[in-house]
Structures are given as C-alpha cells and as structure tokens.
GROMACS .gro file of C-alpha atoms in nm:
model
  500
    1MET     CA    1  14.612 -17.893   3.896
    2SER     CA    2  14.520 -17.704   3.581
    3THR     CA    3  14.329 -17.975   3.332
    4PHE     CA    4  14.465 -17.759   2.993
    5PHE     CA    5  14.730 -17.898   2.798
    6ARG     CA    6  14.990 -17.701   2.559
    7GLY     CA    7  14.908 -17.812   2.173
    8PRO     CA    8  14.931 -17.618   1.810
    9VAL     CA    9  14.813 -17.212   1.775
   10CYS     CA   10  14.401 -17.221   1.775
   11GLY     CA   11  14.357 -16.959   1.506
   12THR     CA   12  13.963 -16.969   1.477
   13ASP     CA   13  13.904 -16.563   1.460
   14ASN     CA   14  14.298 -16.556   1.500
   15CYS     CA   15  14.297 -16.664   1.786
   16ARG     CA   16  14.642 -16.730   1.949
   17SER     CA   17  14.557 -16.959   2.232
   18ARG     CA   18  14.818 -17.281   2.257
   19LEU     CA   19  14.582 -17.443   2.538
   20TRP     CA   20  14.347 -17.701   2.516
   21ARG     CA   21  14.106 -17.921   2.727
   22ILE     CA   22  13.902 -18.241   2.631
   23ILE     CA   23  13.534 -18.133   2.716
   24ASP     CA   24  13.270 -18.432   2.576
   25GLY     CA   25  13.562 -18.552   2.371
   26ARG     CA   26  13.602 -18.300   2.145
   27ARG     CA   27  13.948 -18.049   2.185
   28THR     CA   28  13.850 -17.723   2.323
   29CYS     CA   29  14.078 -17.420   2.355
   30GLN     CA   30  14.070 -17.215   2.652
   31TYR     CA   31  13.852 -16.925   2.458
   32GLY     CA   32  13.538 -17.187   2.372
   33HIS     CA   33  13.697 -17.271   2.034
   34VAL     CA   34  13.665 -17.642   1.928
   35MET     CA   35  13.901 -17.800   1.690
   36ASP     CA   36  13.715 -17.940   1.360
   37GLY     CA   37  13.795 -18.311   1.300
   38ASP     CA   38  13.935 -18.385   1.633
   39VAL     CA   39  13.725 -18.608   1.811
   40GLU     CA   40  13.881 -18.876   2.118
   41PHE     CA   41  13.701 -19.205   2.201
   42ASN     CA   42  13.725 -19.386   2.510
   43ASP     CA   43  13.826 -19.742   2.384
   44ASP     CA   44  13.900 -19.862   2.759
   45GLU     CA   45  13.722 -20.093   2.906
   46ASP     CA   46  13.559 -19.962   3.226
   47ASN     CA   47  13.597 -20.105   3.588
   48ILE     CA   48  13.243 -20.085   3.707
   49ASN     CA   49  13.350 -20.207   4.078
   50SER     CA   50  13.568 -19.921   4.083
   51MET     CA   51  13.249 -19.665   3.971
   52GLY     CA   52  13.017 -19.495   4.202
   53VAL     CA   53  12.644 -19.627   4.220
   54VAL     CA   54  12.381 -19.386   4.109
   55THR     CA   55  12.069 -19.441   4.301
   56ARG     CA   56  11.741 -19.220   4.364
   57ARG     CA   57  11.609 -19.187   4.696
   58LEU     CA   58  11.237 -19.284   4.758
   59ASN     CA   59  11.012 -19.098   5.050
   60LEU     CA   60  10.844 -19.371   5.180
   61THR     CA   61  10.605 -19.332   5.473
   62THR     CA   62  10.446 -19.644   5.674
   63ASN     CA   63  10.041 -19.650   5.672
   64ALA     CA   64   9.821 -19.753   5.976
   65THR     CA   65   9.883 -20.105   5.903
   66GLY     CA   66  10.296 -20.070   5.910
   67SER     CA   67  10.332 -20.111   5.551
   68PHE     CA   68  10.566 -19.890   5.311
   69ARG     CA   69  10.340 -19.625   5.107
   70ALA     CA   70  10.528 -19.440   4.855
   71SER     CA   71  10.423 -19.056   4.915
   72SER     CA   72  10.652 -18.881   4.633
   73GLN     CA   73  10.463 -18.595   4.420
   74SER     CA   74  10.612 -18.749   4.138
   75GLN     CA   75  10.483 -19.066   4.153
   76THR     CA   76  10.125 -18.931   4.258
   77LEU     CA   77  10.117 -18.729   3.945
   78GLY     CA   78  10.231 -18.949   3.731
   79GLN     CA   79   9.963 -19.199   3.805
   80SER     CA   80   9.696 -18.949   3.797
   81ASN     CA   81   9.545 -18.730   3.507
   82PRO     CA   82   9.796 -18.443   3.437
   83ALA     CA   83   9.499 -18.222   3.311
   84GLU     CA   84   9.336 -18.257   3.653
   85PHE     CA   85   9.636 -18.045   3.834
   86THR     CA   86   9.724 -17.784   3.543
   87LYS     CA   87   9.652 -17.436   3.666
   88THR     CA   88   9.409 -17.253   3.440
   89TYR     CA   89   9.451 -16.904   3.344
   90GLY     CA   90   9.336 -16.639   3.109
   91PRO     CA   91   8.947 -16.616   3.009
   92GLU     CA   92   8.893 -16.968   3.105
   93GLY     CA   93   9.041 -16.875   3.448
   94ASP     CA   94   8.815 -16.612   3.480
   95ARG     CA   95   8.557 -16.811   3.393
   96LEU     CA   96   8.594 -17.045   3.651
   97PHE     CA   97   8.647 -16.805   3.921
   98LEU     CA   98   8.290 -16.691   3.845
   99LYS     CA   99   8.153 -17.048   3.907
  100CYS     CA  100   8.371 -17.096   4.234
  101PHE     CA  101   8.248 -16.710   4.355
  102GLN     CA  102   7.874 -16.854   4.243
  103HIS     CA  103   7.917 -17.157   4.431
  104VAL     CA  104   8.032 -16.979   4.737
  105LEU     CA  105   7.696 -16.773   4.724
  106ARG     CA  106   7.478 -17.063   4.666
  107LEU     CA  107   7.635 -17.219   5.000
  108GLN     CA  108   7.594 -16.895   5.176
  109CYS     CA  109   7.241 -16.837   5.062
  110GLY     CA  110   7.161 -17.237   5.167
  111TRP     CA  111   7.290 -17.174   5.523
  112LEU     CA  112   7.030 -16.904   5.585
  113VAL     CA  113   6.749 -17.061   5.471
  114GLN     CA  114   6.825 -17.375   5.647
  115HIS     CA  115   6.990 -17.261   6.002
  116GLU     CA  116   6.836 -16.876   6.012
  117HIS     CA  117   6.503 -16.955   5.864
  118PHE     CA  118   6.531 -16.697   5.585
  119PRO     CA  119   6.231 -16.745   5.312
  120PRO     CA  120   6.271 -16.925   5.038
  121VAL     CA  121   6.243 -16.629   4.785
  122PHE     CA  122   6.563 -16.509   4.923
  123PRO     CA  123   6.792 -16.699   4.674
  124HIS     CA  124   6.608 -16.614   4.400
  125VAL     CA  125   6.660 -16.244   4.524
  126VAL     CA  126   7.022 -16.281   4.577
  127LYS     CA  127   7.073 -16.485   4.201
  128LEU     CA  128   6.857 -16.165   4.067
  129LEU     CA  129   7.142 -15.924   4.204
  130TRP     CA  130   7.417 -16.144   4.117
  131ALA     CA  131   7.296 -16.151   3.769
  132ARG     CA  132   7.275 -15.782   3.758
  133LEU     CA  133   7.614 -15.743   3.909
  134LEU     CA  134   7.797 -16.001   3.634
  135PRO     CA  135   7.761 -15.732   3.345
  136ALA     CA  136   7.921 -15.483   3.568
  137VAL     CA  137   8.205 -15.707   3.684
  138HIS     CA  138   8.257 -15.798   3.316
  139ASN     CA  139   8.281 -15.435   3.203
  140ASP     CA  140   8.513 -15.317   3.483
  141ASP     CA  141   8.707 -15.605   3.396
  142ASN     CA  142   8.749 -15.481   3.046
  143HIS     CA  143   8.867 -15.121   3.203
  144ALA     CA  144   9.109 -15.241   3.402
  145GLY     CA  145   9.248 -15.441   3.063
  146THR     CA  146   9.398 -15.113   2.906
  147GLY     CA  147   9.563 -15.030   3.196
  148VAL     CA  148   9.390 -14.722   3.326
  149PRO     CA  149   9.519 -14.612   3.646
  150THR     CA  150   9.177 -14.549   3.886
  151ALA     CA  151   9.194 -14.266   4.168
  152THR     CA  152   9.376 -14.427   4.400
  153ARG     CA  153   9.549 -14.759   4.258
  154THR     CA  154   9.636 -14.901   3.950
  155ARG     CA  155   9.450 -15.286   3.964
  156PRO     CA  156   9.641 -15.552   3.788
  157PRO     CA  157   9.463 -15.621   3.408
  158GLY     CA  158   9.273 -15.934   3.341
  159ARG     CA  159   9.139 -15.972   3.740
  160TYR     CA  160   8.791 -15.923   3.844
  161ARG     CA  161   8.718 -15.693   4.175
  162LEU     CA  162   8.541 -15.946   4.312
  163SER     CA  163   8.626 -16.057   4.692
  164LEU     CA  164   8.367 -16.231   4.950
  165LEU     CA  165   8.254 -15.941   5.084
  166SER     CA  166   8.126 -15.872   4.779
  167SER     CA  167   7.890 -16.171   4.846
  168VAL     CA  168   7.789 -16.090   5.183
  169CYS     CA  169   7.687 -15.707   5.018
  170LEU     CA  170   7.459 -15.916   4.790
  171LEU     CA  171   7.287 -16.109   5.063
  172HIS     CA  172   7.276 -15.764   5.306
  173MET     CA  173   7.106 -15.637   4.959
  174ALA     CA  174   6.853 -15.867   4.922
  175GLY     CA  175   6.769 -15.893   5.296
  176THR     CA  176   6.716 -15.494   5.289
  177HIS     CA  177   6.463 -15.573   4.980
  178LEU     CA  178   6.253 -15.839   5.185
  179ARG     CA  179   6.242 -15.622   5.453
  180LEU     CA  180   6.445 -15.922   5.678
  181PRO     CA  181   6.555 -15.812   6.069
  182VAL     CA  182   6.887 -15.897   5.929
  183PHE     CA  183   7.201 -15.638   5.947
  184TRP     CA  184   7.574 -15.595   5.903
  185PHE     CA  185   7.693 -15.698   6.288
  186ASP     CA  186   7.435 -16.013   6.211
  187TYR     CA  187   7.629 -16.137   5.885
  188LEU     CA  188   7.998 -16.035   6.116
  189ARG     CA  189   7.887 -16.227   6.397
  190TRP     CA  190   7.799 -16.549   6.177
  191MET     CA  191   8.123 -16.488   5.970
  192CYS     CA  192   8.303 -16.487   6.261
  193ASN     CA  193   8.118 -16.768   6.431
  194LEU     CA  194   8.265 -16.992   6.138
  195GLN     CA  195   7.876 -17.025   6.077
  196LEU     CA  196   7.826 -16.848   5.743
  197PRO     CA  197   8.067 -16.983   5.455
  198TYR     CA  198   8.345 -16.716   5.434
  199PHE     CA  199   8.695 -16.803   5.565
  200LYS     CA  200   8.851 -17.013   5.356
  201ALA     CA  201   8.558 -17.087   5.149
  202GLY     CA  202   8.762 -17.266   4.939
  203LEU     CA  203   8.770 -17.512   5.119
  204HIS     CA  204   8.425 -17.604   4.995
  205LEU     CA  205   8.488 -17.580   4.629
  206PRO     CA  206   8.506 -17.929   4.449
  207ALA     CA  207   8.881 -18.089   4.442
  208VAL     CA  208   8.880 -18.014   4.075
  209TRP     CA  209   8.781 -17.648   4.094
  210ARG     CA  210   9.025 -17.583   4.331
  211ARG     CA  211   9.311 -17.742   4.177
  212GLN     CA  212   9.239 -17.570   3.848
  213LEU     CA  213   9.200 -17.237   3.985
  214PRO     CA  214   9.483 -16.981   3.977
  215ASN     CA  215   9.645 -16.919   4.273
  216TYR     CA  216   9.549 -16.557   4.309
  217TYR     CA  217   9.202 -16.599   4.256
  218LEU     CA  218   9.247 -16.903   4.547
  219GLN     CA  219   9.353 -16.610   4.769
  220LEU     CA  220   9.075 -16.429   4.767
  221LEU     CA  221   8.827 -16.715   4.815
  222GLU     CA  222   9.052 -16.758   5.172
  223GLY     CA  223   8.847 -16.413   5.309
  224GLY     CA  224   9.149 -16.278   5.459
  225LYS     CA  225   9.115 -16.035   5.760
  226VAL     CA  226   8.782 -15.953   5.927
  227PRO     CA  227   8.661 -15.673   5.800
  228ALA     CA  228   8.729 -15.357   5.958
  229GLU     CA  229   8.766 -14.955   5.886
  230GLY     CA  230   8.423 -14.909   5.794
  231GLN     CA  231   8.532 -15.181   5.477
  232PHE     CA  232   8.217 -15.356   5.451
  233TYR     CA  233   8.009 -15.019   5.376
  234HIS     CA  234   8.208 -14.905   5.113
  235LYS     CA  235   8.221 -15.214   4.946
  236LEU     CA  236   7.831 -15.205   4.955
  237ALA     CA  237   7.833 -14.840   4.824
  238ARG     CA  238   8.014 -14.978   4.490
  239THR     CA  239   7.835 -15.316   4.458
  240CYS     CA  240   7.525 -15.108   4.502
  241ARG     CA  241   7.606 -14.869   4.220
  242ALA     CA  242   7.763 -15.161   4.006
  243VAL     CA  243   7.404 -15.358   4.036
  244GLN     CA  244   7.160 -15.057   3.956
  245PRO     CA  245   6.895 -15.197   4.140
  246PRO     CA  246   6.545 -15.165   3.966
  247SER     CA  247   6.294 -14.939   4.039
  248PHE     CA  248   6.070 -15.169   4.232
  249PHE     CA  249   6.375 -15.274   4.449
  250SER     CA  250   6.288 -15.137   4.774
  251ARG     CA  251   6.619 -14.982   4.971
  252ALA     CA  252   6.453 -14.850   5.323
  253VAL     CA  253   6.607 -15.048   5.594
  254ALA     CA  254   6.386 -15.172   5.858
  255LEU     CA  255   6.452 -14.929   6.138
  256GLU     CA  256   6.241 -15.069   6.382
  257PRO     CA  257   6.388 -15.420   6.429
  258LEU     CA  258   6.744 -15.261   6.397
  259LEU     CA  259   6.694 -14.997   6.695
  260LEU     CA  260   6.548 -15.241   6.912
  261LYS     CA  261   6.843 -15.523   6.813
  262LEU     CA  262   7.069 -15.246   6.931
  263LEU     CA  263   6.913 -15.155   7.260
  264LEU     CA  264   6.917 -15.553   7.352
  265ALA     CA  265   7.250 -15.562   7.209
  266LEU     CA  266   7.381 -15.286   7.399
  267ARG     CA  267   7.170 -15.358   7.713
  268LEU     CA  268   6.957 -15.018   7.741
  269PRO     CA  269   6.590 -14.990   7.847
  270PRO     CA  270   6.381 -14.965   7.515
  271GLN     CA  271   6.114 -14.834   7.683
  272PRO     CA  272   6.203 -14.480   7.685
  273LEU     CA  273   6.442 -14.459   7.428
  274PHE     CA  274   6.294 -14.667   7.113
  275PHE     CA  275   6.020 -14.391   7.020
  276HIS     CA  276   6.253 -14.109   7.069
  277VAL     CA  277   6.521 -14.231   6.834
  278LEU     CA  278   6.268 -14.326   6.579
  279ASP     CA  279   6.146 -13.951   6.579
  280LEU     CA  280   6.523 -13.786   6.552
  281VAL     CA  281   6.602 -14.007   6.258
  282GLN     CA  282   6.296 -13.925   6.068
  283ARG     CA  283   6.369 -13.522   6.170
  284ILE     CA  284   6.738 -13.612   6.029
  285ARG     CA  285   6.599 -13.776   5.717
  286GLN     CA  286   6.372 -13.415   5.638
  287ASN     CA  287   6.666 -13.225   5.699
  288THR     CA  288   6.870 -13.399   5.437
  289SER     CA  289   6.880 -13.473   5.069
  290ALA     CA  290   6.881 -13.815   4.950
  291GLU     CA  291   7.268 -13.785   4.828
  292PRO     CA  292   7.373 -14.129   4.691
  293PHE     CA  293   7.665 -14.323   4.859
  294PRO     CA  294   7.985 -14.261   4.654
  295GLY     CA  295   8.250 -14.439   4.536
  296ASP     CA  296   8.630 -14.451   4.465
  297GLU     CA  297   8.627 -14.128   4.309
  298LEU     CA  298   8.475 -13.949   4.601
  299PRO     CA  299   8.566 -13.932   4.989
  300GLU     CA  300   8.352 -14.201   5.083
  301ARG     CA  301   8.524 -14.226   5.430
  302ASP     CA  302   8.329 -13.854   5.514
  303LEU     CA  303   8.003 -13.993   5.392
  304LEU     CA  304   7.944 -14.315   5.623
  305HIS     CA  305   7.671 -14.112   5.783
  306LEU     CA  306   7.434 -14.185   5.497
  307GLN     CA  307   7.446 -14.564   5.564
  308PRO     CA  308   7.142 -14.632   5.741
  309GLU     CA  309   7.284 -14.861   6.038
  310LEU     CA  310   7.533 -14.596   6.107
  311GLY     CA  311   7.297 -14.338   6.090
  312ALA     CA  312   7.066 -14.525   6.341
  313VAL     CA  313   7.345 -14.614   6.601
  314ALA     CA  314   7.467 -14.244   6.560
  315CYS     CA  315   7.090 -14.098   6.622
  316LEU     CA  316   7.062 -14.347   6.953
  317ILE     CA  317   7.358 -14.240   7.089
  318VAL     CA  318   7.244 -13.859   7.044
  319THR     CA  319   6.890 -13.920   7.176
  320LEU     CA  320   7.076 -14.077   7.491
  321ARG     CA  321   7.281 -13.794   7.547
  322PHE     CA  322   6.998 -13.516   7.510
  323ARG     CA  323   6.772 -13.718   7.742
  324LEU     CA  324   7.030 -13.737   8.029
  325LEU     CA  325   7.103 -13.406   7.994
  326GLN     CA  326   6.765 -13.281   7.987
  327GLY     CA  327   6.748 -13.479   8.329
  328GLU     CA  328   6.356 -13.503   8.372
  329ASP     CA  329   6.371 -13.920   8.337
  330LYS     CA  330   6.494 -13.997   8.649
  331PHE     CA  331   6.490 -14.365   8.595
  332LEU     CA  332   6.689 -14.332   8.263
  333THR     CA  333   6.935 -14.141   8.481
  334ARG     CA  334   6.943 -14.368   8.776
  335TYR     CA  335   6.945 -14.700   8.519
  336CYS     CA  336   7.272 -14.551   8.292
  337ALA     CA  337   7.485 -14.498   8.631
  338GLY     CA  338   7.406 -14.841   8.716
  339TRP     CA  339   7.473 -14.960   8.353
  340LEU     CA  340   7.824 -14.834   8.390
  341LEU     CA  341   7.874 -14.988   8.713
  342ALA     CA  342   7.785 -15.308   8.558
  343ASN     CA  343   8.136 -15.378   8.465
  344ALA     CA  344   8.013 -15.524   8.133
  345GLY     CA  345   8.334 -15.480   7.933
  346ASP     CA  346   8.263 -15.675   7.696
  347LEU     CA  347   7.914 -15.736   7.599
  348VAL     CA  348   7.981 -15.960   7.339
  349THR     CA  349   8.155 -16.226   7.512
  350GLN     CA  350   8.078 -16.218   7.832
  351LEU     CA  351   7.715 -16.222   7.805
  352SER     CA  352   7.703 -16.501   7.518
  353SER     CA  353   7.915 -16.775   7.711
  354THR     CA  354   8.028 -16.812   8.069
  355THR     CA  355   8.391 -16.860   8.151
  356SER     CA  356   8.316 -17.097   8.465
  357THR     CA  357   8.273 -17.441   8.476
  358SER     CA  358   8.088 -17.480   8.798
  359THR     CA  359   7.793 -17.278   8.699
  360ALA     CA  360   7.749 -17.459   8.385
  361SER     CA  361   7.420 -17.680   8.309
  362LEU     CA  362   7.338 -17.982   8.139
  363ALA     CA  363   7.246 -17.785   7.866
  364ALA     CA  364   7.527 -17.560   7.821
  365THR     CA  365   7.759 -17.891   7.844
  366ASP     CA  366   7.575 -18.042   7.575
  367GLN     CA  367   7.607 -17.707   7.381
  368TYR     CA  368   7.996 -17.666   7.419
  369LEU     CA  369   7.992 -18.046   7.322
  370GLU     CA  370   7.809 -17.998   7.002
  371TRP     CA  371   8.022 -17.731   6.919
  372LEU     CA  372   8.364 -17.842   6.961
  373GLU     CA  373   8.250 -18.167   6.794
  374THR     CA  374   8.148 -17.982   6.496
  375ARG     CA  375   8.391 -17.714   6.471
  376PHE     CA  376   8.737 -17.941   6.547
  377LEU     CA  377   8.679 -18.256   6.423
  378PRO     CA  378   8.662 -18.362   6.099
  379ALA     CA  379   8.345 -18.462   5.924
  380SER     CA  380   8.452 -18.801   5.889
  381THR     CA  381   8.475 -18.916   6.244
  382ARG     CA  382   8.175 -18.748   6.347
  383GLY     CA  383   7.894 -18.984   6.434
  384GLY     CA  384   8.151 -19.267   6.470
  385GLY     CA  385   8.037 -19.409   6.851
  386GLY     CA  386   8.113 -19.756   6.778
  387GLY     CA  387   8.411 -19.720   6.549
  388GLY     CA  388   8.235 -19.880   6.231
  389ASP     CA  389   8.277 -19.812   5.924
  390GLU     CA  390   7.990 -19.706   5.792
  391SER     CA  391   7.931 -19.412   6.052
  392THR     CA  392   8.003 -19.118   5.786
  393GLU     CA  393   7.734 -18.822   5.761
  394PRO     CA  394   7.563 -18.786   5.469
  395GLY     CA  395   7.719 -18.580   5.162
  396SER     CA  396   8.114 -18.631   5.348
  397GLN     CA  397   8.372 -18.800   5.189
  398PRO     CA  398   8.424 -19.184   5.261
  399ARG     CA  399   8.706 -19.249   5.510
  400SER     CA  400   9.045 -19.424   5.385
  401ILE     CA  401   9.134 -19.736   5.549
  402ASP     CA  402   9.395 -19.610   5.698
  403GLN     CA  403   9.148 -19.367   5.897
  404ARG     CA  404   8.908 -19.641   5.938
  405ILE     CA  405   9.243 -19.874   6.078
  406ALA     CA  406   9.323 -19.578   6.319
  407ASP     CA  407   8.963 -19.518   6.433
  408ARG     CA  408   8.941 -19.882   6.537
  409LYS     CA  409   9.266 -19.904   6.718
  410LEU     CA  410   9.179 -19.581   6.903
  411HIS     CA  411   8.792 -19.699   7.012
  412ALA     CA  412   8.975 -20.004   7.116
  413LEU     CA  413   9.192 -19.814   7.358
  414PHE     CA  414   8.878 -19.618   7.457
  415PRO     CA  415   8.566 -19.835   7.396
  416LEU     CA  416   8.250 -19.589   7.371
  417GLU     CA  417   7.920 -19.709   7.349
  418ARG     CA  418   7.621 -19.555   7.199
  419VAL     CA  419   7.314 -19.503   7.457
  420GLY     CA  420   6.965 -19.540   7.333
  421VAL     CA  421   7.033 -19.591   6.949
  422SER     CA  422   6.966 -19.917   6.797
  423SER     CA  423   7.146 -20.078   6.489
  424ALA     CA  424   6.785 -20.089   6.270
  425ALA     CA  425   6.707 -19.746   6.281
  426PRO     CA  426   6.906 -19.386   6.291
  427ALA     CA  427   6.908 -19.151   6.573
  428PRO     CA  428   6.663 -18.848   6.447
  429ALA     CA  429   6.865 -18.530   6.421
  430PRO     CA  430   6.779 -18.333   6.742
  431ALA     CA  431   6.557 -18.012   6.671
  432PRO     CA  432   6.724 -17.676   6.747
  433ALA     CA  433   6.704 -17.523   7.016
  434PRO     CA  434   6.511 -17.253   7.054
  435ALA     CA  435   6.706 -16.896   7.143
  436SER     CA  436   6.712 -16.874   7.511
  437THR     CA  437   6.689 -16.522   7.675
  438SER     CA  438   6.798 -16.600   7.982
  439ASP     CA  439   7.129 -16.431   7.966
  440VAL     CA  440   6.947 -16.134   7.880
  441ARG     CA  441   6.694 -16.103   8.142
  442ASP     CA  442   6.979 -16.196   8.360
  443ALA     CA  443   7.176 -15.901   8.241
  444TYR     CA  444   6.904 -15.642   8.276
  445ARG     CA  445   6.842 -15.730   8.624
  446ALA     CA  446   7.244 -15.739   8.727
  447ILE     CA  447   7.225 -15.365   8.567
  448CYS     CA  448   6.857 -15.283   8.774
  449GLN     CA  449   7.050 -15.371   9.051
  450ASP     CA  450   7.327 -15.176   9.077
  451ALA     CA  451   7.091 -14.894   8.948
  452ALA     CA  452   6.907 -14.931   9.249
  453ALA     CA  453   7.251 -14.873   9.469
  454ALA     CA  454   7.398 -14.594   9.199
  455ASN     CA  455   7.447 -14.225   9.329
  456VAL     CA  456   7.280 -14.025   9.105
  457ALA     CA  457   7.371 -13.693   9.268
  458GLY     CA  458   7.634 -13.618   8.998
  459ASP     CA  459   7.678 -13.377   8.687
  460ALA     CA  460   7.446 -13.473   8.423
  461GLU     CA  461   7.687 -13.322   8.193
  462GLU     CA  462   7.947 -13.570   8.275
  463LEU     CA  463   7.711 -13.865   8.283
  464ALA     CA  464   7.625 -13.810   7.920
  465SER     CA  465   7.977 -13.792   7.832
  466ARG     CA  466   8.087 -14.080   7.988
  467VAL     CA  467   7.776 -14.272   7.879
  468GLU     CA  468   7.827 -14.160   7.514
  469THR     CA  469   8.232 -14.254   7.513
  470GLN     CA  470   8.115 -14.596   7.674
  471LEU     CA  471   7.868 -14.660   7.374
  472VAL     CA  472   8.106 -14.553   7.104
  473ILE     CA  473   8.372 -14.805   7.273
  474TRP     CA  474   8.092 -15.074   7.214
  475THR     CA  475   7.967 -15.030   6.891
  476CYS     CA  476   8.275 -14.981   6.706
  477PRO     CA  477   8.378 -15.351   6.726
  478LEU     CA  478   8.038 -15.438   6.675
  479LEU     CA  479   8.008 -15.263   6.340
  480ALA     CA  480   8.358 -15.289   6.219
  481ILE     CA  481   8.420 -14.922   6.217
  482THR     CA  482   8.644 -14.699   6.338
  483GLU     CA  483   8.567 -14.485   6.661
  484ALA     CA  484   8.700 -14.191   6.428
  485GLN     CA  485   8.431 -14.317   6.154
  486MET     CA  486   8.141 -14.304   6.470
  487ARG     CA  487   8.269 -13.955   6.606
  488ARG     CA  488   8.220 -13.819   6.218
  489CYS     CA  489   7.878 -13.989   6.199
  490ILE     CA  490   7.788 -13.852   6.567
  491GLU     CA  491   7.841 -13.522   6.456
  492HIS     CA  492   7.639 -13.517   6.218
  493ALA     CA  493   7.331 -13.670   6.402
  494TYR     CA  494   7.413 -13.323   6.591
  495ARG     CA  495   7.406 -13.104   6.322
  496CYS     CA  496   7.107 -13.246   6.154
  497ALA     CA  497   6.897 -13.273   6.509
  498GLY     CA  498   6.794 -12.867   6.508
  499PRO     CA  499   6.446 -12.777   6.450
  500ALA     CA  500   6.253 -12.932   6.135
   0.00000   0.00000   0.00000
C-alpha cells in the first residue's frame, strides 16, 4: 500500500505533483520538494511495551577458568591507545619499513654468527654494504615516483624495491668478501629449513612496528615463495650494481671449497675430478672477457653463466663428461656406472634423514624430538617439564594466566618430571653436536659396492650422456634454477673449453 496521500499542488520549480508523504516530520512531494513551514509533531504518548527492544550483541568467550571474557575488537581498541593501531603511510611508512628490514638483516647476521660460526667481523661488512645500498634505494624510489616505466614493468610509485632476497644477497656478498666457504645453496638450505630468518620474518618484528607497517610492506617481509628460475642470481646482479663495492672489496668466489662441496653433495669422487675442474675453470676465465652481469635492461637470462657458482657446476659436468668419453680412468667409469645404479634419486632428503624408525638410534631420536619441540611448539611452552609458571625461556614473551592454567591442567593429566635437574641450578645448555659424516661415508660405500658389480661394457657416449642428464636434474633444485638455464651454462662451458 502506497504511503503517499493527495494534497495541493507543489509548485516548486513548476512542479505539478499532488502526491505527498511525511519524512522526518516534513511534508515532501513525490519529487523530493519540501513544503515550507509545514512541520508535524507527534504529541501522542508512545506505548513502550508495544515497541521493540533494541539490543547490542557482544561476542563473549570463556577463558580457562570458565568465566566470560569480552572479545569484541571495538572494546579492545577502545581500551588501548588508538595511535598504536594506525597504519603509517608516506615517507614515515617508508622509513619504518627500512627500520624493519634492517632489524631482520641484523637477526640474520646474528644467527649466522651464533649458529654457523661466522667471524665477528661479518656483521660489520654487511653493515657497510647496507649503508652503500641505501642511497641507491632512495634514488631508485625517487625515479619510480616520477612514473617513468622500466623496460619490463612499471612499479607503483613511492615503494622501495627491496625484498628479503636483497638481504640474502648482502649476506652472500659479505661472505664472498671474507672468502667464507658458504654459497647460495647453503643459504637456500637454511631458508627452507626455517633456520635463517626469512619466511614470515615479520613475526620477528616488534609488535608496535608490525601494527604500524603498511600491508604492502608486511607482504614483502613474508618472504613469498622459494626463489626459483635463477631469481637469486638476477637479484644479486642488481644488488651488486646498486651497491658498487669499493676497489678493495673482494669479488672472487672461494672456488676450492665450492668444488669440494659440490662433489660431496653429488657423491662424486673428489680425487680424479677436483684438479681437472680447476684447470677447466682457469681456461674458461682466460678465454672469456670480464663482462659485467647485466640488470633489468639487458637479457640477463642469457648471461647466467657469468655467475661463478653456475660456471663451476657447468665445468664440473663438462669435465666429468670428457673424462668418461676418454675412457682412460677405469675407476671413474666403473664408479659412475655404480653411481647411476645407487638409486639416489633425491640426494637432498634421502641422505640427510631416514624414514625408517626401526634403525633410528638414540641420538637421532633425541635430535628429532628437539627439532620437533623447537619448530612446532611455541616458545612459551618449552622447558616446562614440571608445569611451573616460571619455566619460560629467556627473551620469550611471558605466558598469560590462561596459558599457565591450561599448562597446569595438561601436566595434571600427563605428569612429566625433569630428570637430573635440580631446582637450585638450571640445566646447562647442551653443546652443539659436531657434524656427522657417517651418512656421506655410508653413501660412498654403497656406491662403491654397486660399482664393483656394475657392467661397464656398454658405450661410453651413452654412459656420459646419462651421467650428464642426471647431474642436471640434481643440480637444478640445489641452485634454484631451471634445466634450460643449466643447459645454457653447460653449452657456454663447451664453447670456451677449447685450447687456450
């Protein structure tokens, strides 16, 4: 039923409407014109019992004791300082992002010094490189703010071109300067094992910074996907060009430790291959000019062979193929035949851990339980064997009363006693276990046993091709590149392996 009623002609702006209705006490025509001086007041007494009751719903939850607790976000924000929950944009947001990035970089350096025994001077070298990168980042941001598109894409203005991969590039450059036997595949392994602060690095930031940082910068600190298709080497090239290291900065990669690590990782015999690969690398360096690695404006996918690590892997594959084609080293030929029969399809996972629980030793069990506790349990629950309230780790956030009550109830159901630890003196921290070489030694023994029974009467060309194909398949995930990129590096090594 219509709410309009008939009345006099409106007349406003020659409006001929006679249909009116009451809106907020004012008579209004069907076209929205309000009659001047006509206001209606409701003098009738309202029946409160017949009117509906307006209520507001509160989302209530219960804590560990069973009492109610308000969890409405509006109530929580109303009781705290509203400035703490305000996102910071513009130049202040950019400066806050740089502070957060520098905080993550400091955590990464601290972890490498503490757990991987990097020299104490390593953080100072990283700080020097970071100081040289900041002006380039600022200039790049000013150039992007003008809206000038790059060769491949247009970046949103006002946002820095930094990512967590840039921090790994700074670490790699500092390690190269100090001639440390640490390379890209080492950093990649630490990142994927969640040891080096990389993935979800924003969780390591102070809570106030994390709440004030813009969302697009928080996304950069999440780490994203694992670098692939040579992304690290492309980022390393752009970072080197932006930093422009001084003349005294060492750019030579420690080639000998790199080759030894590759040979041990691929379970190849170092004795007949090590010096031959070194000779090939030196010959390729003499036959090629010192061409700088390009940036965005050049086809950098065609120049990955200029990276020393990829060039060393390509030289290793080419050297092994040449030695197999010559057929002079019978031990190497028989070893490669057994190497193909060893069924070591996944060297990274198969030789680092075992999936059988029947053969697990006591040390392996303790190592697995320690890894499970440190990686999956929150820091507030570690070391709480007796269920006490003071059993938190130093530096961790204190537990709330709900967590302590739930912990006490859990230990009441499953009582656990800490054996051999007195209440007066805390237990000393266990010393880090030395790296065991039993897995590597067992793998070489298994390959040698297969090599003793292997039949090497076949074609040497076929054996060399199979070994080369298998090496390409195994080294690509190790270096986070594609097989096509690895093939191009090998082709470049073939072209440059001619007479000096």
